[in-house]
């Protein structure tokens, strides 16, 4: 028979209330409860102000949709942590739900960075700058290998390295809830091969390491194009939440049994979980304020423009269609790559060849996740039906890559059939 976890809760339950015998009953647990609730309420106010400002100035949906998803992070962490403090006997379930939103935030941040690069491309020649980037070394610890940013499969790999986290972490959270229900998760028992916690933690660790590495690589590749958009502050406002919650949980777990001792109504695990939840509630007040500054609404305000309704932005944030399209599009790309389709193995393109095949061939902009990177069409004289001057559109080469581009996924509904340049040297 498979081993099960020992109970992390006491049999006895505190039946008293805040007011006992006509007097206020303020013990340490209730003081913590009040502080956690007050901090959660303050975080709610700060986050709602920041969110409502973006909703009322929703002038760039492609960017602000991702910002709204990110701004919900401290709010969700604070509310769930307060509930896990209040209903401490079900702490594990709340913590698993809380951690799942981290994946949504990191993926939204990646899509936001792509939108920033796409937005500046028409003015700052981003595609031209990207294509002229030569081979470079990967960040530590893989600095012995070099990569070429213009390879289509490379950019899809970077995107997928982050997007996989939005699948794996929620899946692990669901698995953790099921294991907890069957009493085989055992987070409070440390790392034991007999319980599910160690295996889920290993999977989560590998997944988030890959996601963070992909984000760091993407930022290093595009930091010149992201200048002026506070990308580091935006990233730190997310990453510091993850780091604080992880390391404080580790420290509090180490104190469990050494400094933290059980009481009549609370076990050592209950007290450790409560301290962790209380700390998160307090920290989210500061992180929500930090996010309000990092993701400022000022750059989206248009003087004289009417305010937008808040319901559309809120619904836009709830829609996960863009995540689904990106994930499915990337999967289709890798399937095509394994099958050997030419569009997935092309290297640097030659302008003349791309001009002839631009409607069929995937360029760097498409591999990068942006659309509209086509050559401008030049009107030429032609006759239609034997009389009159008409217009047809012929393709002419452009002198720069500063065309207007927007975010778009890999085309999953049509095949990319284009030829490889036979004279180029693949790297």
XYZ file of C-alpha atoms in Angstrom:
427
model
C 0.000 0.000 0.000
C 1.361 3.433 -0.965
C 2.389 5.629 1.985
C 0.177 8.592 2.831
C 1.008 11.881 4.488
C 0.621 12.458 8.198
C -1.908 15.148 9.003
C -0.552 18.708 9.120
C -3.530 19.936 11.195
C -4.476 19.410 14.823
C -7.606 17.546 15.818
C -8.717 20.390 18.081
C -10.024 23.597 16.557
C -10.200 27.032 18.145
C -13.910 27.784 18.632
C -13.486 31.257 20.130
C -14.091 34.478 18.213
C -12.778 38.031 18.236
C -15.219 38.858 20.986
C -15.264 36.442 23.875
C -17.084 37.227 27.114
C -17.671 40.768 25.914
C -13.959 41.520 25.463
C -11.822 41.701 22.317
C -9.859 38.472 21.954
C -6.670 39.510 20.188
C -4.185 36.681 20.169
C -1.212 36.427 17.790
C -3.212 34.541 15.161
C -5.977 37.150 15.039
C -3.515 40.017 14.931
C -1.894 38.362 11.913
C -5.328 37.842 10.400
C -6.142 41.549 10.734
C -2.778 42.628 9.305
C -3.094 40.213 6.370
C -6.626 41.410 5.653
C -5.647 45.079 5.844
C -2.670 44.607 3.517
C -4.767 42.577 1.078
C -7.372 45.369 1.046
C -4.679 47.996 0.454
C -3.206 45.939 -2.390
C -6.703 45.614 -3.829
C -7.122 49.399 -3.822
C -3.719 50.118 -5.416
C -4.144 47.406 -8.061
C -7.686 48.471 -8.914
C -6.563 52.074 -9.381
C -3.753 50.994 -11.702
C -5.993 48.578 -13.621
C -8.818 51.109 -13.990
C -6.399 53.722 -15.342
C -5.361 51.369 -18.144
C -8.963 50.359 -18.778
C -10.039 53.995 -19.125
C -7.123 54.713 -21.487
C -7.228 51.481 -23.474
C -5.654 52.934 -26.615
C -3.179 50.131 -27.421
C -5.015 46.851 -26.779
C -2.168 44.646 -28.026
C 0.133 46.007 -25.303
C -2.309 46.885 -22.540
C -3.977 43.466 -22.660
C -0.703 41.971 -21.446
C -0.162 44.780 -18.929
C -3.564 44.140 -17.346
C -2.691 40.465 -16.931
C 0.534 41.423 -15.198
C -1.090 44.021 -12.926
C -3.398 41.346 -11.538
C -0.447 39.394 -10.126
C -0.021 41.184 -6.741
C -3.800 41.390 -6.345
C -4.272 37.656 -6.864
C -1.321 36.806 -4.625
C -2.587 39.058 -1.813
C -6.197 37.852 -1.889
C -5.307 34.153 -2.105
C -2.658 34.501 0.619
C -5.212 36.145 2.909
C -7.672 33.310 2.256
C -4.967 30.724 2.874
C -4.200 32.440 6.203
C -7.849 32.547 7.170
C -8.577 28.974 6.103
C -5.194 27.607 7.054
C -6.338 23.978 7.111
C -6.692 24.158 3.323
C -3.493 26.138 2.787
C -2.023 23.748 0.203
C -4.938 24.139 -2.195
C -4.724 27.928 -2.101
C -0.939 27.966 -2.598
C -1.210 25.724 -5.678
C -3.799 28.012 -7.269
C -1.717 31.066 -6.411
C 1.448 29.752 -8.055
C -0.371 28.878 -11.283
C -0.897 32.570 -12.115
C 2.854 33.111 -12.190
C 3.005 31.297 -15.540
C 0.343 33.568 -17.023
C 2.296 36.632 -15.905
C 5.626 35.523 -17.383
C 4.024 34.606 -20.705
C 2.181 37.927 -20.834
C 5.475 39.708 -20.213
C 7.100 37.978 -23.178
C 4.218 38.924 -25.494
C 4.449 42.492 -24.176
C 8.151 42.686 -25.068
C 7.397 41.449 -28.574
C 4.754 44.146 -28.926
C 7.229 46.792 -27.789
C 9.746 45.723 -30.417
C 7.038 45.615 -33.082
C 5.839 49.085 -32.104
C 9.266 50.667 -32.485
C 10.259 48.830 -35.650
C 8.802 51.280 -38.151
C 10.708 54.194 -36.605
C 13.915 52.555 -35.450
C 14.506 49.965 -38.194
C 14.128 47.069 -35.754
C 13.938 44.355 -38.403
C 16.985 45.737 -40.179
C 18.835 45.910 -36.866
C 17.763 42.370 -36.017
C 18.871 40.947 -39.335
C 22.253 42.601 -39.078
C 22.908 41.090 -35.658
C 25.641 38.560 -36.137
C 26.333 35.383 -34.268
C 26.626 35.786 -30.531
C 27.163 33.652 -27.497
C 24.322 32.342 -25.403
C 24.099 33.679 -21.840
C 25.666 31.769 -18.959
C 25.783 28.794 -18.437
C 25.633 27.948 -22.173
C 28.114 30.587 -23.266
C 30.195 27.973 -25.107
C 27.512 27.854 -27.814
C 26.721 30.568 -30.317
C 23.458 31.391 -32.075
C 22.229 33.427 -35.023
C 19.080 35.441 -34.194
C 17.812 35.441 -37.782
C 17.145 31.720 -37.882
C 13.355 31.190 -37.813
C 13.533 28.135 -35.586
C 15.615 30.041 -33.056
C 13.005 32.723 -32.456
C 10.248 30.156 -32.176
C 12.386 28.287 -29.662
C 12.755 31.438 -27.562
C 9.016 32.031 -27.587
C 8.189 28.425 -26.811
C 10.729 28.355 -23.959
C 8.463 30.812 -22.114
C 5.071 29.677 -23.365
C 5.656 26.099 -22.206
C 5.492 27.402 -18.649
C 1.868 28.479 -19.074
C 1.052 24.824 -19.772
C 3.319 22.976 -17.356
C 2.804 25.025 -14.185
C -1.023 24.933 -14.218
C -0.829 21.228 -15.056
C 1.437 20.667 -12.051
C -0.930 22.696 -9.869
C -3.861 20.529 -10.943
C -1.797 17.407 -10.291
C -0.872 18.813 -6.870
C -4.532 19.413 -5.975
C -5.366 15.831 -6.941
C -2.417 14.448 -4.967
C -3.393 16.539 -1.950
C -6.944 15.202 -2.154
C -5.554 11.654 -2.077
C -3.151 12.605 0.735
C 0.042 11.782 -1.186
C 1.434 15.284 -1.892
C 3.106 15.877 1.485
C 4.699 19.292 1.041
C 5.335 19.529 4.773
C 7.339 16.293 4.892
C 10.293 17.587 2.893
C 11.631 15.886 -0.205
C 10.911 12.186 -0.139
C 10.777 9.876 -3.145
C 7.648 8.293 -1.644
C 5.557 11.448 -2.058
C 4.478 13.451 -5.101
C 5.768 16.818 -3.924
C 9.391 16.192 -4.886
C 8.528 15.185 -8.438
C 6.230 18.142 -9.038
C 8.835 20.530 -7.624
C 11.518 19.141 -9.948
C 9.258 19.597 -12.972
C 8.374 23.139 -11.886
C 12.011 24.018 -11.307
C 13.082 22.830 -14.766
C 10.146 24.568 -16.440
C 10.641 27.953 -14.779
C 14.417 27.797 -15.349
C 13.826 27.364 -19.080
C 11.228 30.166 -19.102
C 13.464 32.637 -17.278
C 16.426 31.760 -19.487
C 14.299 32.423 -22.565
C 13.225 35.810 -21.187
C 16.798 36.797 -20.359
C 17.972 35.733 -23.821
C 15.162 37.664 -25.494
C 15.899 40.790 -23.458
C 19.627 40.596 -24.230
C 18.798 40.291 -27.923
C 16.393 43.241 -28.066
C 17.540 45.558 -25.262
C 18.466 48.303 -27.729
C 14.973 48.246 -29.223
C 13.415 48.188 -25.728
C 15.284 51.260 -24.512
C 12.976 53.786 -22.881
C 10.234 51.271 -22.026
C 11.577 50.327 -18.570
C 11.957 46.646 -19.484
C 14.236 45.864 -16.534
C 11.882 47.473 -14.011
C 8.945 45.630 -15.532
C 10.799 42.326 -15.357
C 11.999 42.888 -11.786
C 8.489 43.719 -10.592
C 7.505 40.191 -11.643
C 10.687 38.312 -10.825
C 11.071 39.803 -7.351
C 7.626 38.522 -6.393
C 8.676 35.037 -7.468
C 12.025 35.286 -5.672
C 10.625 36.700 -2.439
C 7.877 34.091 -2.182
C 10.288 31.251 -2.962
C 13.145 32.202 -0.638
C 10.989 33.249 2.296
C 9.109 29.944 2.004
C 12.456 28.137 2.098
C 13.647 30.078 5.172
C 10.370 29.631 7.058
C 10.352 25.909 6.262
C 13.874 25.645 7.697
C 12.712 27.382 10.895
C 9.865 24.898 11.242
C 10.642 22.594 14.161
C 13.710 24.621 15.151
C 12.282 28.023 16.068
C 8.636 27.503 15.200
C 6.885 25.260 17.727
C 3.391 23.796 17.716
C 0.603 25.093 19.953
C -2.692 23.646 21.077
C -4.571 24.571 17.919
C -1.822 25.031 15.349
C 0.889 22.650 14.261
C 4.363 23.761 13.227
C 3.266 23.497 9.590
C 0.183 25.639 10.228
C 2.278 28.383 11.817
C 4.906 28.261 9.054
C 2.221 28.463 6.371
C 0.550 31.345 8.190
C 3.787 33.309 8.453
C 4.453 32.791 4.760
C 0.938 33.933 3.813
C 1.193 36.966 6.118
C 4.542 37.971 4.592
C 3.123 37.723 1.061
C 0.168 39.940 1.974
C 2.504 42.620 3.329
C 4.899 42.415 0.366
C 2.159 42.737 -2.235
C 1.360 46.261 -1.024
C 4.830 47.369 -2.130
C 4.884 45.288 -5.310
C 1.517 46.628 -6.460
C 2.860 50.173 -6.038
C 6.063 49.223 -7.858
C 4.039 47.782 -10.744
C 1.918 50.929 -10.955
C 5.124 52.870 -11.587
C 6.782 50.309 -13.871
C 3.665 49.838 -16.016
C 2.661 53.482 -16.043
C -0.483 54.515 -17.888
C 0.992 57.878 -18.919
C 2.428 56.560 -22.188
C -1.060 55.438 -23.253
C -2.927 58.636 -22.495
C -3.999 60.621 -25.552
C -4.868 64.236 -24.897
C -8.410 65.014 -25.912
C -9.303 61.383 -26.594
C -12.508 60.062 -24.997
C -12.148 57.624 -22.143
C -12.738 53.988 -23.001
C -15.213 51.738 -21.244
C -13.723 49.416 -18.670
C -15.669 46.275 -19.613
C -13.998 45.594 -22.928
C -10.431 45.714 -21.501
C -11.445 43.458 -18.610
C -12.971 40.929 -20.987
C -9.958 41.261 -23.290
C -7.678 40.308 -20.413
C -9.722 37.217 -19.608
C -9.504 35.936 -23.164
C -6.601 33.506 -23.620
C -6.968 33.275 -27.382
C -3.602 34.918 -28.017
C -1.868 32.393 -25.752
C -3.593 29.541 -27.555
C -2.738 30.866 -31.012
C 0.911 31.391 -30.075
C 1.224 27.952 -28.506
C -0.490 26.125 -31.362
C 1.391 28.160 -33.951
C 4.731 27.315 -32.349
C 3.817 23.641 -32.120
C 2.890 23.602 -35.794
C 6.215 25.232 -36.644
C 8.158 22.529 -34.820
C 6.097 19.797 -36.456
C 6.894 21.339 -39.844
C 10.546 21.590 -38.825
C 10.723 17.889 -37.951
C 9.006 17.053 -41.244
C 11.702 19.012 -43.068
C 9.626 21.782 -44.616
C 11.907 24.334 -46.307
C 10.244 27.306 -44.614
C 11.489 26.177 -41.219
C 15.118 25.602 -42.190
C 15.925 28.821 -44.052
C 18.843 30.944 -43.043
C 19.644 34.493 -44.067
C 17.584 35.493 -47.044
C 18.709 37.299 -50.170
C 16.591 40.357 -51.032
C 15.943 39.347 -54.610
C 14.718 35.910 -53.638
C 12.551 37.274 -50.857
C 10.986 39.793 -53.235
C 9.915 36.981 -55.530
C 8.576 34.838 -52.724
C 7.466 37.320 -50.072
C 3.867 36.166 -50.125
C 4.924 32.578 -49.584
C 8.139 32.750 -47.660
C 8.425 33.289 -43.908
C 10.830 36.107 -43.082
C 12.363 37.049 -39.757
C 9.416 39.258 -38.865
C 7.031 36.328 -39.140
C 9.390 34.039 -37.226
C 9.713 36.767 -34.610
C 5.963 36.940 -34.233
C 5.131 40.123 -36.127
C 3.071 40.595 -39.233
C 2.969 43.181 -41.999
C 6.665 42.836 -42.792
C 6.030 42.773 -46.531
C 7.573 44.886 -49.205
C 5.666 47.958 -50.316
C 3.909 47.739 -53.627
C 4.497 50.321 -56.307
C 1.689 51.239 -58.704
C 2.501 50.847 -62.408
C 0.567 51.676 -65.520
C -1.387 48.898 -67.165
C -4.354 48.542 -69.477
C -7.342 46.504 -68.579
C -9.658 45.353 -71.365
C -7.611 47.165 -73.993
C -8.465 50.729 -72.968
C -7.862 53.238 -70.243
C -5.173 53.565 -67.668
C -5.465 51.208 -64.767
C -3.351 50.301 -61.827
C -1.789 47.025 -60.914
C 0.681 46.484 -58.168
C 4.181 45.245 -58.800
C 6.622 44.382 -56.086
C 9.707 46.470 -55.778
C 12.631 45.938 -53.405
C 12.749 48.271 -50.465
C 15.850 50.046 -49.290
C 15.233 49.412 -45.603
C 13.248 47.211 -43.294
C 11.482 50.031 -41.513
C 8.012 48.978 -42.554
C 5.159 49.055 -40.073
C 4.721 45.703 -38.366
C 2.390 44.198 -35.813
C 2.297 41.070 -33.728
C 1.044 37.920 -35.431
C 1.569 34.228 -34.755
C 3.004 31.630 -37.049
C 0.330 30.872 -39.665
C -1.334 27.673 -38.526
C -3.988 27.604 -41.195
C -1.828 27.710 -44.292
C 1.407 26.155 -45.360
C 4.520 28.157 -46.020
C 5.908 26.903 -49.296
C 9.012 28.687 -50.275
C 12.405 27.629 -51.495
C 15.757 27.837 -49.802
C 18.402 29.972 -51.333
C 20.688 27.396 -52.928
C 23.728 29.674 -52.822
C 23.634 30.659 -49.179
C 25.820 29.114 -46.536
C 23.822 27.652 -43.660
C 25.083 28.078 -40.157
